[in-house]
Amino acid sequence: DVSDVDRELRTTHLEMARRYLVTSGVLSRYLLIDELLNDVICRDFFPRERPYPQLWRTAKFKASNYHVLERLYLVQKAEFVRARARLPKKVYKDLLVLNELRNALAHSFFPENRRVKPGWKGADIFSRAGFDQFWDDMGEASDFFVERMRRANRRKGSEIAG
């Protein structure tokens, strides 16, 4: 309740809330992109002859996830995907910047005090403009991967039907 906060500390509380919301937004997009990259990599090694719940019951699939995917960083996954499939330059570059931004926010309690301030394409990530641009760009990146999944599922569906 705002009325419980000392009037002199309200601005501080609001600034902290904004920082937590921005950080959680960046981390959630990072995790989503990481998972989408995992899907592309898994499809490369396990062409989906079976759905994921069935694949998770196999030792081979579990081993690849536990001993390979869990140990790779987002940039390594993006580089693998880029080497194996079409990955637009903009999406790839955005993933590299996302990784840097995530590291700045995840490894600093006061990221605004870093030598290089956390931002997105020249804008302060804690500003409305910076966060909005980040959110739009990450939406485009995740849309790219989701559309890729849809196309793959349609192809798989037509192969089964044919």
mmCIF file of C-alpha atoms in Angstrom:
data_model
loop_
_atom_site.group_PDB
_atom_site.id
_atom_site.type_symbol
_atom_site.label_atom_id
_atom_site.label_comp_id
_atom_site.label_asym_id
_atom_site.label_seq_id
_atom_site.Cartn_x
_atom_site.Cartn_y
_atom_site.Cartn_z
ATOM 1 C CA ASP A 1 0.000 0.000 0.000
ATOM 2 C CA VAL A 2 1.464 3.361 -1.068
ATOM 3 C CA SER A 3 0.140 5.075 2.048
ATOM 4 C CA ASP A 4 2.387 2.820 4.171
ATOM 5 C CA VAL A 5 5.520 4.187 2.486
ATOM 6 C CA ASP A 6 7.182 7.260 3.929
ATOM 7 C CA ARG A 7 6.503 10.171 1.555
ATOM 8 C CA GLU A 8 10.225 10.846 1.191
ATOM 9 C CA LEU A 9 10.862 7.263 0.057
ATOM 10 C CA ARG A 10 8.037 6.935 -2.489
ATOM 11 C CA THR A 11 10.192 7.977 -5.431
ATOM 12 C CA THR A 12 12.885 5.524 -4.386
ATOM 13 C CA HIS A 13 10.313 2.734 -4.111
ATOM 14 C CA LEU A 14 8.878 3.559 -7.532
ATOM 15 C CA GLU A 15 12.351 3.656 -9.112
ATOM 16 C CA MET A 16 13.163 0.275 -7.554
ATOM 17 C CA ALA A 17 9.876 -1.158 -8.825
ATOM 18 C CA ARG A 18 10.653 0.085 -12.340
ATOM 19 C CA ARG A 19 14.116 -1.449 -12.164
ATOM 20 C CA TYR A 20 12.716 -4.815 -11.020
ATOM 21 C CA LEU A 21 10.080 -4.796 -13.770
ATOM 22 C CA VAL A 22 12.615 -3.977 -16.482
ATOM 23 C CA THR A 23 15.059 -6.593 -15.192
ATOM 24 C CA SER A 24 12.359 -9.263 -15.020
ATOM 25 C CA GLY A 25 11.214 -8.332 -18.540
ATOM 26 C CA VAL A 26 14.743 -8.685 -19.910
ATOM 27 C CA LEU A 27 15.339 -11.971 -18.080
ATOM 28 C CA SER A 28 11.999 -13.438 -19.202
ATOM 29 C CA ARG A 29 12.723 -12.566 -22.855
ATOM 30 C CA TYR A 30 16.220 -14.026 -22.504
ATOM 31 C CA LEU A 31 14.771 -17.280 -21.150
ATOM 32 C CA LEU A 32 12.160 -17.427 -23.910
ATOM 33 C CA ILE A 33 14.767 -16.892 -26.634
ATOM 34 C CA ASP A 34 17.029 -19.496 -25.003
ATOM 35 C CA GLU A 35 14.162 -21.996 -25.059
ATOM 36 C CA LEU A 36 13.338 -21.190 -28.682
ATOM 37 C CA LEU A 37 16.987 -21.756 -29.638
ATOM 38 C CA ASN A 38 16.857 -25.069 -27.763
ATOM 39 C CA ASP A 39 13.875 -26.053 -29.891
ATOM 40 C CA VAL A 40 15.739 -25.322 -33.139
ATOM 41 C CA ILE A 41 18.743 -27.322 -31.952
ATOM 42 C CA CYS A 42 16.583 -30.235 -30.787
ATOM 43 C CA ARG A 43 14.774 -30.313 -34.131
ATOM 44 C CA ASP A 44 18.164 -30.573 -35.830
ATOM 45 C CA PHE A 45 19.115 -33.681 -33.845
ATOM 46 C CA PHE A 46 15.643 -35.079 -33.211
ATOM 47 C CA PRO A 47 13.551 -34.318 -36.306
ATOM 48 C CA ARG A 48 10.314 -34.754 -34.343
ATOM 49 C CA GLU A 49 9.369 -38.213 -35.340
ATOM 50 C CA ARG A 50 7.815 -38.146 -31.873
ATOM 51 C CA PRO A 51 6.432 -35.260 -29.787
ATOM 52 C CA TYR A 52 8.572 -33.794 -27.007
ATOM 53 C CA PRO A 53 6.764 -35.535 -24.129
ATOM 54 C CA GLN A 54 7.667 -38.875 -25.740
ATOM 55 C CA LEU A 55 11.223 -37.768 -26.515
ATOM 56 C CA TRP A 56 11.720 -36.743 -22.879
ATOM 57 C CA ARG A 57 11.205 -40.405 -21.960
ATOM 58 C CA THR A 58 14.298 -41.436 -23.941
ATOM 59 C CA ALA A 59 17.799 -41.525 -22.492
ATOM 60 C CA LYS A 60 19.291 -40.013 -25.665
ATOM 61 C CA PHE A 61 17.053 -36.943 -25.570
ATOM 62 C CA LYS A 62 17.555 -36.414 -21.835
ATOM 63 C CA ALA A 63 21.326 -36.754 -22.194
ATOM 64 C CA SER A 64 21.454 -34.195 -25.012
ATOM 65 C CA ASN A 65 19.470 -31.731 -22.931
ATOM 66 C CA TYR A 66 21.248 -32.294 -19.614
ATOM 67 C CA HIS A 67 24.799 -32.609 -20.942
ATOM 68 C CA VAL A 68 24.759 -30.343 -23.977
ATOM 69 C CA LEU A 69 21.948 -27.767 -24.064
ATOM 70 C CA GLU A 70 22.066 -26.939 -20.352
ATOM 71 C CA ARG A 71 25.789 -26.229 -20.651
ATOM 72 C CA LEU A 72 25.652 -23.977 -23.687
ATOM 73 C CA TYR A 73 25.253 -20.226 -23.364
ATOM 74 C CA LEU A 74 22.739 -18.314 -25.430
ATOM 75 C CA VAL A 75 25.427 -16.956 -27.776
ATOM 76 C CA GLN A 76 26.801 -20.461 -28.415
ATOM 77 C CA LYS A 77 23.296 -21.684 -29.204
ATOM 78 C CA ALA A 78 22.684 -18.730 -31.525
ATOM 79 C CA GLU A 79 25.960 -19.422 -33.344
ATOM 80 C CA PHE A 80 25.052 -23.076 -33.794
ATOM 81 C CA VAL A 81 21.612 -22.178 -35.129
ATOM 82 C CA ARG A 82 23.161 -19.593 -37.419
ATOM 83 C CA ALA A 83 25.553 -22.228 -38.802
ATOM 84 C CA ARG A 84 22.773 -24.764 -39.411
ATOM 85 C CA ALA A 85 19.763 -22.677 -40.443
ATOM 86 C CA ARG A 86 18.798 -19.322 -41.869
ATOM 87 C CA LEU A 87 18.967 -16.749 -39.088
ATOM 88 C CA PRO A 88 18.377 -13.126 -40.132
ATOM 89 C CA LYS A 89 21.297 -10.799 -39.342
ATOM 90 C CA LYS A 90 19.045 -8.489 -37.309
ATOM 91 C CA VAL A 91 17.811 -11.364 -35.139
ATOM 92 C CA TYR A 92 21.354 -12.642 -34.608
ATOM 93 C CA LYS A 93 22.669 -9.178 -33.690
ATOM 94 C CA ASP A 94 19.721 -8.607 -31.341
ATOM 95 C CA LEU A 95 20.505 -11.901 -29.593
ATOM 96 C CA LEU A 96 24.105 -10.800 -29.039
ATOM 97 C CA VAL A 97 22.938 -7.484 -27.555
ATOM 98 C CA LEU A 98 20.311 -9.318 -25.472
ATOM 99 C CA ASN A 99 23.060 -11.492 -24.007
ATOM 100 C CA GLU A 100 25.157 -8.450 -23.060
ATOM 101 C CA LEU A 101 22.146 -6.710 -21.532
ATOM 102 C CA ARG A 102 21.095 -9.801 -19.591
ATOM 103 C CA ASN A 103 24.623 -10.178 -18.217
ATOM 104 C CA ALA A 104 24.728 -6.536 -17.128
ATOM 105 C CA LEU A 105 21.396 -6.836 -15.318
ATOM 106 C CA ALA A 106 21.927 -10.311 -13.880
ATOM 107 C CA HIS A 107 25.444 -9.699 -12.567
ATOM 108 C CA SER A 108 25.092 -6.243 -11.078
ATOM 109 C CA PHE A 109 22.910 -5.134 -8.213
ATOM 110 C CA PHE A 110 23.337 -1.565 -9.469
ATOM 111 C CA PRO A 111 23.748 -2.009 -13.245
ATOM 112 C CA GLU A 112 23.359 1.731 -13.775
ATOM 113 C CA ASN A 113 26.739 2.163 -12.035
ATOM 114 C CA ARG A 114 28.587 0.029 -14.585
ATOM 115 C CA ARG A 115 31.176 1.652 -16.834
ATOM 116 C CA VAL A 116 28.885 0.854 -19.763
ATOM 117 C CA LYS A 117 25.296 1.605 -18.766
ATOM 118 C CA PRO A 118 22.740 -1.068 -19.635
ATOM 119 C CA GLY A 119 20.828 -0.010 -22.674
ATOM 120 C CA TRP A 120 19.182 -1.115 -25.837
ATOM 121 C CA LYS A 121 20.404 0.312 -29.127
ATOM 122 C CA GLY A 122 21.591 3.567 -27.630
ATOM 123 C CA ALA A 123 18.679 4.102 -25.234
ATOM 124 C CA ASP A 124 18.662 3.593 -21.468
ATOM 125 C CA ILE A 125 16.925 0.249 -20.865
ATOM 126 C CA PHE A 126 15.231 1.777 -17.803
ATOM 127 C CA SER A 127 13.625 4.488 -19.938
ATOM 128 C CA ARG A 128 10.245 3.952 -21.557
ATOM 129 C CA ALA A 129 11.711 4.396 -25.049
ATOM 130 C CA GLY A 130 14.578 1.962 -24.396
ATOM 131 C CA PHE A 131 12.380 -0.728 -22.894
ATOM 132 C CA ASP A 132 9.684 -0.343 -25.572
ATOM 133 C CA GLN A 133 12.299 -0.741 -28.325
ATOM 134 C CA PHE A 134 13.770 -3.761 -26.550
ATOM 135 C CA TRP A 135 10.334 -5.361 -26.162
ATOM 136 C CA ASP A 136 9.453 -4.770 -29.820
ATOM 137 C CA ASP A 137 12.769 -6.176 -31.056
ATOM 138 C CA MET A 138 12.543 -9.243 -28.837
ATOM 139 C CA GLY A 139 8.972 -9.740 -30.014
ATOM 140 C CA GLU A 140 10.249 -9.807 -33.608
ATOM 141 C CA ALA A 141 12.978 -12.287 -32.663
ATOM 142 C CA SER A 142 10.603 -14.638 -30.844
ATOM 143 C CA ASP A 143 8.054 -14.292 -33.688
ATOM 144 C CA PHE A 144 10.767 -15.433 -36.110
ATOM 145 C CA PHE A 145 11.366 -18.622 -34.114
ATOM 146 C CA VAL A 146 7.681 -19.299 -33.466
ATOM 147 C CA GLU A 147 6.883 -18.910 -37.173
ATOM 148 C CA ARG A 148 9.747 -21.281 -37.945
ATOM 149 C CA MET A 149 8.175 -23.834 -35.575
ATOM 150 C CA ARG A 150 4.762 -23.384 -37.217
ATOM 151 C CA ARG A 151 6.214 -24.004 -40.685
ATOM 152 C CA ALA A 152 8.043 -27.106 -39.440
ATOM 153 C CA ASN A 153 4.872 -28.415 -37.801
ATOM 154 C CA ARG A 154 2.860 -27.813 -40.992
ATOM 155 C CA ARG A 155 5.468 -29.694 -43.044
ATOM 156 C CA LYS A 156 5.444 -32.536 -40.548
ATOM 157 C CA GLY A 157 1.637 -32.607 -40.606
ATOM 158 C CA SER A 158 1.538 -32.762 -44.418
ATOM 159 C CA GLU A 159 4.116 -35.591 -44.412
ATOM 160 C CA ILE A 160 1.951 -37.588 -42.017
ATOM 161 C CA ALA A 161 -1.220 -36.890 -44.001
ATOM 162 C CA GLY A 162 0.450 -37.690 -47.365
#
